[in-house]
């Protein structure tokens, strides 16, 4: 199987696995216990916390969560009272939570994007005004890889007295995170760490209301017993992202160039310049992506967000770019990273081209 679905999840780094094993097998104490074994487990959690924070702005604290969805929900539901502004191409974890807040009486504005997938900054300037409490923006889009002008949105939010929530799930460790963010959501399994753990970074002085109540862990914001093993795996993965940043980027850039050459009849969805190169969302006229996925049984790629891929609806991200339903359904997302080889990209491209040609044949 050729795995080209790095935006859905990444292969677990061997180093992250090895960091987890002792805490799963031997050092099993509750990290919130006061005895020596508990303190030892807690120390491993803190080592991981510090390592993860090294890829984030200074002047804040990191709260562990079960994943980015929980982190985003804490940030949005726990934000101060006021209006919410977000973008049409956000992940469902943001859009659906914002809609839930609308049903509770909050005013929510969804900003449009242009045909490159970049937010309409004129529209943003018009609505991010005093009275807005929260602006939520994804740094790197999970479906099309476009990098939003998060720093500019953060300045608008600050001038309006609002908080800027950055969904950095796809960008953490890959592209710089602007200093102007007030809250940042990240996830371990997108950076070769384990599933089931994420984090919410909070600028000093920012304290959303908790969603969970109980033991008061994580400074009272996120009650519940932490898994030292998951935290340690997250920390090891973050360390590797920091240490391998230059080589990882050069690798995905070369793979992206190779893929574009090997798929000449496919058009790129989203900006060709403001993007993370390890995510290529491509379309071809007259192609049904679902049939393509079924045909290419030995290639793991995606038709969009893994969280919504079974809905049968065209991607809301691609529709926001102005694509027709047919164009959206004729689009595929291929994602690659540290462990992808050039040979795998070439073989996958041949499979995609053959499958597309078979569909087009009378």
Short mmCIF file of C-alpha atoms in Angstrom, two decimals, residues 9-318:
data_model
loop_
_atom_site.label_atom_id
_atom_site.label_comp_id
_atom_site.label_asym_id
_atom_site.label_seq_id
_atom_site.Cartn_x
_atom_site.Cartn_y
_atom_site.Cartn_z
CA UNK A 9 -2.93 11.13 9.84
CA UNK A 10 0.80 10.53 9.71
CA UNK A 11 2.77 7.33 10.33
CA UNK A 12 3.90 7.05 13.93
CA UNK A 13 7.59 7.92 14.22
CA UNK A 14 9.64 5.03 15.63
CA UNK A 15 11.16 7.43 18.15
CA UNK A 16 7.68 8.42 19.38
CA UNK A 17 6.74 4.77 19.77
CA UNK A 18 9.89 4.04 21.77
CA UNK A 19 9.22 7.03 24.04
CA UNK A 20 5.77 5.64 24.82
CA UNK A 21 6.62 2.00 25.52
CA UNK A 22 8.10 2.34 29.05
CA UNK A 23 5.17 4.49 30.16
CA UNK A 24 2.69 1.95 28.84
CA UNK A 25 4.49 -1.13 30.17
CA UNK A 26 6.31 -0.23 33.36
CA UNK A 27 5.86 3.38 34.48
CA UNK A 28 2.09 3.18 34.69
CA UNK A 29 1.45 5.45 37.70
CA UNK A 30 -1.18 8.19 37.61
CA UNK A 31 0.71 11.43 36.90
CA UNK A 32 -1.59 13.30 39.28
CA UNK A 33 -0.70 11.08 42.25
CA UNK A 34 1.54 12.51 44.98
CA UNK A 35 3.73 9.43 45.50
CA UNK A 36 7.15 8.98 43.92
CA UNK A 37 5.93 6.91 40.99
CA UNK A 38 3.23 9.47 40.24
CA UNK A 39 5.73 12.31 40.40
CA UNK A 40 8.02 10.44 38.00
CA UNK A 41 5.18 10.04 35.52
CA UNK A 42 4.28 13.72 35.94
CA UNK A 43 7.88 14.66 35.18
CA UNK A 44 7.62 12.87 31.83
CA UNK A 45 4.48 14.86 31.05
CA UNK A 46 6.29 18.11 31.80
CA UNK A 47 9.28 17.17 29.65
CA UNK A 48 6.88 16.58 26.76
CA UNK A 49 5.02 19.82 27.45
CA UNK A 50 8.26 21.80 27.26
CA UNK A 51 9.33 20.08 24.04
CA UNK A 52 6.00 20.76 22.32
CA UNK A 53 6.08 24.40 23.44
CA UNK A 54 9.42 24.95 21.72
CA UNK A 55 7.57 25.12 18.37
CA UNK A 56 5.04 27.65 19.72
CA UNK A 57 5.26 31.37 20.56
CA UNK A 58 6.74 32.41 23.88
CA UNK A 59 4.64 33.89 26.64
CA UNK A 60 1.99 31.21 26.98
CA UNK A 61 1.09 27.87 28.49
CA UNK A 62 0.22 24.51 26.95
CA UNK A 63 -2.84 22.53 28.04
CA UNK A 64 -3.04 18.88 26.99
CA UNK A 65 -6.34 17.68 25.50
CA UNK A 66 -7.63 14.52 23.83
CA UNK A 67 -7.02 16.10 20.42
CA UNK A 68 -7.47 19.23 18.36
CA UNK A 69 -11.26 18.92 18.23
CA UNK A 70 -11.45 19.20 22.00
CA UNK A 71 -8.91 22.04 21.99
CA UNK A 72 -10.93 23.99 19.43
CA UNK A 73 -14.15 23.41 21.35
CA UNK A 74 -12.59 24.68 24.57
CA UNK A 75 -11.32 27.77 22.78
CA UNK A 76 -14.58 28.59 21.00
CA UNK A 77 -17.12 27.61 23.64
CA UNK A 78 -15.00 29.01 26.43
CA UNK A 79 -14.22 32.36 24.77
CA UNK A 80 -15.58 35.59 26.28
CA UNK A 81 -19.09 36.68 25.29
CA UNK A 82 -19.30 38.45 21.95
CA UNK A 83 -19.46 37.87 18.22
CA UNK A 84 -17.49 35.16 16.41
CA UNK A 85 -15.79 35.54 13.02
CA UNK A 86 -14.36 32.60 11.09
CA UNK A 87 -13.70 31.48 7.50
CA UNK A 88 -15.76 29.40 5.08
CA UNK A 89 -12.95 26.87 4.57
CA UNK A 90 -12.41 26.02 8.24
CA UNK A 91 -12.53 22.48 9.57
CA UNK A 92 -15.87 21.17 10.80
CA UNK A 93 -14.54 21.29 14.36
CA UNK A 94 -14.60 25.09 14.04
CA UNK A 95 -17.61 25.60 11.77
CA UNK A 96 -19.89 23.20 13.61
CA UNK A 97 -18.90 24.60 17.00
CA UNK A 98 -19.46 28.15 15.77
CA UNK A 99 -22.88 27.08 14.52
CA UNK A 100 -23.66 25.63 17.95
CA UNK A 101 -22.73 29.00 19.44
CA UNK A 102 -25.04 30.70 16.94
CA UNK A 103 -27.91 28.54 18.15
CA UNK A 104 -27.15 29.75 21.67
CA UNK A 105 -27.51 33.35 20.59
CA UNK A 106 -24.01 34.36 19.49
CA UNK A 107 -23.63 36.30 16.22
CA UNK A 108 -21.38 34.37 13.84
CA UNK A 109 -19.90 35.72 10.60
CA UNK A 110 -18.38 33.36 8.02
CA UNK A 111 -15.84 35.14 5.83
CA UNK A 112 -15.64 34.17 2.13
CA UNK A 113 -12.46 33.16 0.30
CA UNK A 114 -11.29 33.87 -3.23
CA UNK A 115 -10.77 31.22 -5.88
CA UNK A 116 -7.30 30.57 -4.46
CA UNK A 117 -8.80 29.77 -1.06
CA UNK A 118 -7.41 32.88 0.64
CA UNK A 119 -9.68 34.83 2.96
CA UNK A 120 -11.23 38.05 1.66
CA UNK A 121 -9.30 40.59 3.74
CA UNK A 122 -11.63 43.46 2.77
CA UNK A 123 -14.53 41.48 4.20
CA UNK A 124 -12.44 40.69 7.27
CA UNK A 125 -11.64 44.36 7.88
CA UNK A 126 -15.32 45.20 7.54
CA UNK A 127 -16.52 42.77 10.20
CA UNK A 128 -13.67 42.40 12.70
CA UNK A 129 -14.70 45.38 14.79
CA UNK A 130 -15.26 46.08 18.49
CA UNK A 131 -17.92 43.67 19.74
CA UNK A 132 -16.20 40.68 18.15
CA UNK A 133 -14.84 38.38 20.85
CA UNK A 134 -13.18 35.67 18.78
CA UNK A 135 -11.65 35.28 15.31
CA UNK A 136 -10.92 31.66 14.33
CA UNK A 137 -8.59 30.92 11.41
CA UNK A 138 -6.82 27.81 10.16
CA UNK A 139 -3.14 28.36 9.49
CA UNK A 140 -2.77 25.64 6.82
CA UNK A 141 -5.96 24.33 5.28
CA UNK A 142 -6.39 20.60 5.76
CA UNK A 143 -7.99 20.00 2.36
CA UNK A 144 -6.09 22.26 -0.01
CA UNK A 145 -2.91 23.20 1.85
CA UNK A 146 -3.43 26.96 1.51
CA UNK A 147 -1.72 29.14 4.13
CA UNK A 148 -4.01 31.86 5.41
CA UNK A 149 -2.72 35.37 6.35
CA UNK A 150 -3.10 34.55 10.03
CA UNK A 151 -0.76 37.32 11.18
CA UNK A 152 -2.88 39.96 9.41
CA UNK A 153 -6.05 38.52 10.92
CA UNK A 154 -4.40 38.54 14.35
CA UNK A 155 -3.64 42.26 13.99
CA UNK A 156 -7.25 42.97 13.07
CA UNK A 157 -8.43 40.91 16.04
CA UNK A 158 -6.10 42.69 18.45
CA UNK A 159 -7.19 46.13 17.23
CA UNK A 160 -10.83 45.11 17.76
CA UNK A 161 -10.18 43.73 21.23
CA UNK A 162 -10.84 40.16 20.07
CA UNK A 163 -8.91 36.92 20.57
CA UNK A 164 -7.35 35.10 17.60
CA UNK A 165 -7.75 31.31 17.67
CA UNK A 166 -5.37 29.57 15.27
CA UNK A 167 -6.12 26.03 14.14
CA UNK A 168 -2.50 25.03 13.56
CA UNK A 169 -3.12 21.30 13.26
CA UNK A 170 -1.71 21.05 9.73
CA UNK A 171 0.88 23.80 10.16
CA UNK A 172 2.48 23.06 13.53
CA UNK A 173 6.14 22.18 13.01
CA UNK A 174 5.85 22.84 9.27
CA UNK A 175 5.27 26.57 8.85
CA UNK A 176 5.91 29.46 11.26
CA UNK A 177 3.07 30.23 13.68
CA UNK A 178 2.52 33.99 14.04
CA UNK A 179 3.25 35.57 17.41
CA UNK A 180 -0.07 37.44 17.36
CA UNK A 181 -2.16 34.35 18.11
CA UNK A 182 -3.96 34.14 21.45
CA UNK A 183 -4.96 30.47 21.30
CA UNK A 184 -3.46 27.69 19.17
CA UNK A 185 -4.85 24.18 18.68
CA UNK A 186 -2.52 21.33 17.69
CA UNK A 187 -2.67 17.54 17.38
CA UNK A 188 -0.03 14.84 17.84
CA UNK A 189 -1.11 12.42 15.13
CA UNK A 190 -0.58 14.99 12.38
CA UNK A 191 3.16 15.19 13.20
CA UNK A 192 4.03 11.47 13.49
CA UNK A 193 2.81 11.24 17.08
CA UNK A 194 0.06 9.08 18.60
CA UNK A 195 -3.67 9.55 18.17
CA UNK A 196 -5.72 10.58 21.17
CA UNK A 197 -3.70 13.57 22.36
CA UNK A 198 -3.57 17.21 21.34
CA UNK A 199 -3.07 20.53 23.01
CA UNK A 200 -4.34 24.07 23.32
CA UNK A 201 -1.75 26.83 23.70
CA UNK A 202 -2.97 29.92 25.55
CA UNK A 203 -1.28 33.28 25.63
CA UNK A 204 -0.55 34.49 29.14
CA UNK A 205 -3.71 36.00 30.60
CA UNK A 206 -6.06 34.15 28.23
CA UNK A 207 -8.30 31.76 30.16
CA UNK A 208 -11.33 30.26 28.43
CA UNK A 209 -14.05 28.72 30.53
CA UNK A 210 -13.61 24.94 30.96
CA UNK A 211 -15.88 22.45 29.24
CA UNK A 212 -15.08 19.59 31.61
CA UNK A 213 -15.30 19.70 35.39
CA UNK A 214 -13.87 17.22 37.84
CA UNK A 215 -10.37 16.81 39.15
CA UNK A 216 -9.13 20.24 38.11
CA UNK A 217 -6.18 18.93 36.09
CA UNK A 218 -4.34 21.13 33.57
CA UNK A 219 -4.73 24.23 35.69
CA UNK A 220 -8.46 23.64 36.10
CA UNK A 221 -9.12 24.01 32.38
CA UNK A 222 -9.21 20.38 31.33
CA UNK A 223 -10.13 17.88 34.05
CA UNK A 224 -9.24 14.26 33.48
CA UNK A 225 -6.27 11.95 33.99
CA UNK A 226 -3.54 12.53 31.42
CA UNK A 227 -1.81 9.66 29.64
CA UNK A 228 1.93 10.14 30.20
CA UNK A 229 2.59 7.75 27.32
CA UNK A 230 0.58 9.79 24.82
CA UNK A 231 2.14 13.01 26.08
CA UNK A 232 5.63 11.52 25.76
CA UNK A 233 4.91 10.34 22.22
CA UNK A 234 3.66 13.82 21.35
CA UNK A 235 6.80 15.36 22.83
CA UNK A 236 9.12 13.04 20.90
CA UNK A 237 7.25 13.75 17.67
CA UNK A 238 7.49 17.51 18.28
CA UNK A 239 11.23 17.22 18.89
CA UNK A 240 11.66 15.43 15.57
CA UNK A 241 9.60 18.07 13.76
CA UNK A 242 11.92 20.74 15.15
CA UNK A 243 15.12 18.86 14.43
CA UNK A 244 14.09 17.74 10.95
CA UNK A 245 12.30 20.93 9.87
CA UNK A 246 14.68 21.84 7.04
CA UNK A 247 15.10 18.32 5.67
CA UNK A 248 11.38 17.54 5.93
CA UNK A 249 10.49 20.71 4.00
CA UNK A 250 13.06 20.06 1.28
CA UNK A 251 11.77 16.49 0.96
CA UNK A 252 8.11 17.44 0.53
CA UNK A 253 9.01 20.22 -1.89
CA UNK A 254 10.84 17.74 -4.10
CA UNK A 255 7.95 15.26 -3.88
CA UNK A 256 5.44 17.97 -4.78
CA UNK A 257 7.46 18.96 -7.85
CA UNK A 258 7.71 15.31 -8.87
CA UNK A 259 3.97 14.78 -8.42
CA UNK A 260 3.06 17.83 -10.50
CA UNK A 261 5.31 16.60 -13.32
CA UNK A 262 3.84 13.10 -13.13
CA UNK A 263 0.23 14.39 -13.14
CA UNK A 264 0.27 16.93 -15.99
CA UNK A 265 -3.44 16.66 -16.82
CA UNK A 266 -4.56 17.57 -13.30
CA UNK A 267 -5.27 21.12 -12.09
CA UNK A 268 -4.29 22.38 -8.65
CA UNK A 269 -7.05 23.53 -6.32
CA UNK A 270 -6.06 26.52 -4.20
CA UNK A 271 -3.18 28.95 -4.34
CA UNK A 272 -0.04 27.73 -6.07
CA UNK A 273 2.18 30.01 -3.98
CA UNK A 274 0.60 30.50 -0.53
CA UNK A 275 0.61 26.85 0.40
CA UNK A 276 2.26 23.99 2.24
CA UNK A 277 3.78 21.76 -0.48
CA UNK A 278 3.02 18.44 1.20
CA UNK A 279 -0.68 18.79 0.38
CA UNK A 280 -1.81 18.65 -3.25
CA UNK A 281 -5.53 18.89 -3.99
CA UNK A 282 -5.95 18.10 -7.68
CA UNK A 283 -8.88 17.88 -10.06
CA UNK A 284 -9.48 16.52 -13.52
CA UNK A 285 -12.56 17.22 -15.60
CA UNK A 286 -14.95 14.33 -16.11
CA UNK A 287 -13.53 12.30 -13.23
CA UNK A 288 -15.46 10.92 -10.30
CA UNK A 289 -13.15 10.87 -7.29
CA UNK A 290 -15.06 8.14 -5.47
CA UNK A 291 -14.70 5.79 -8.44
CA UNK A 292 -11.03 6.72 -8.67
CA UNK A 293 -10.55 5.83 -5.01
CA UNK A 294 -12.19 2.46 -5.57
CA UNK A 295 -10.07 1.76 -8.65
CA UNK A 296 -6.74 2.62 -7.01
CA UNK A 297 -6.94 -0.02 -4.30
CA UNK A 298 -3.22 0.07 -3.52
CA UNK A 299 -2.97 3.83 -3.06
CA UNK A 300 -4.27 5.53 0.08
CA UNK A 301 -5.35 9.07 -0.80
CA UNK A 302 -8.36 11.17 0.05
CA UNK A 303 -11.31 13.03 -1.43
CA UNK A 304 -11.06 15.72 1.26
CA UNK A 305 -11.22 15.85 5.03
CA UNK A 306 -11.18 12.39 6.58
CA UNK A 307 -13.77 13.60 9.09
CA UNK A 308 -16.31 14.32 6.32
CA UNK A 309 -15.25 11.94 3.55
CA UNK A 310 -18.16 9.57 4.15
CA UNK A 311 -20.87 12.21 3.91
CA UNK A 312 -21.30 11.96 0.13
CA UNK A 313 -21.51 15.76 -0.09
CA UNK A 314 -19.08 17.81 -2.19
CA UNK A 315 -16.32 19.38 -0.11
CA UNK A 316 -17.43 22.65 1.49
CA UNK A 317 -13.85 23.88 1.06
CA UNK A 318 -13.83 23.31 -2.70
#
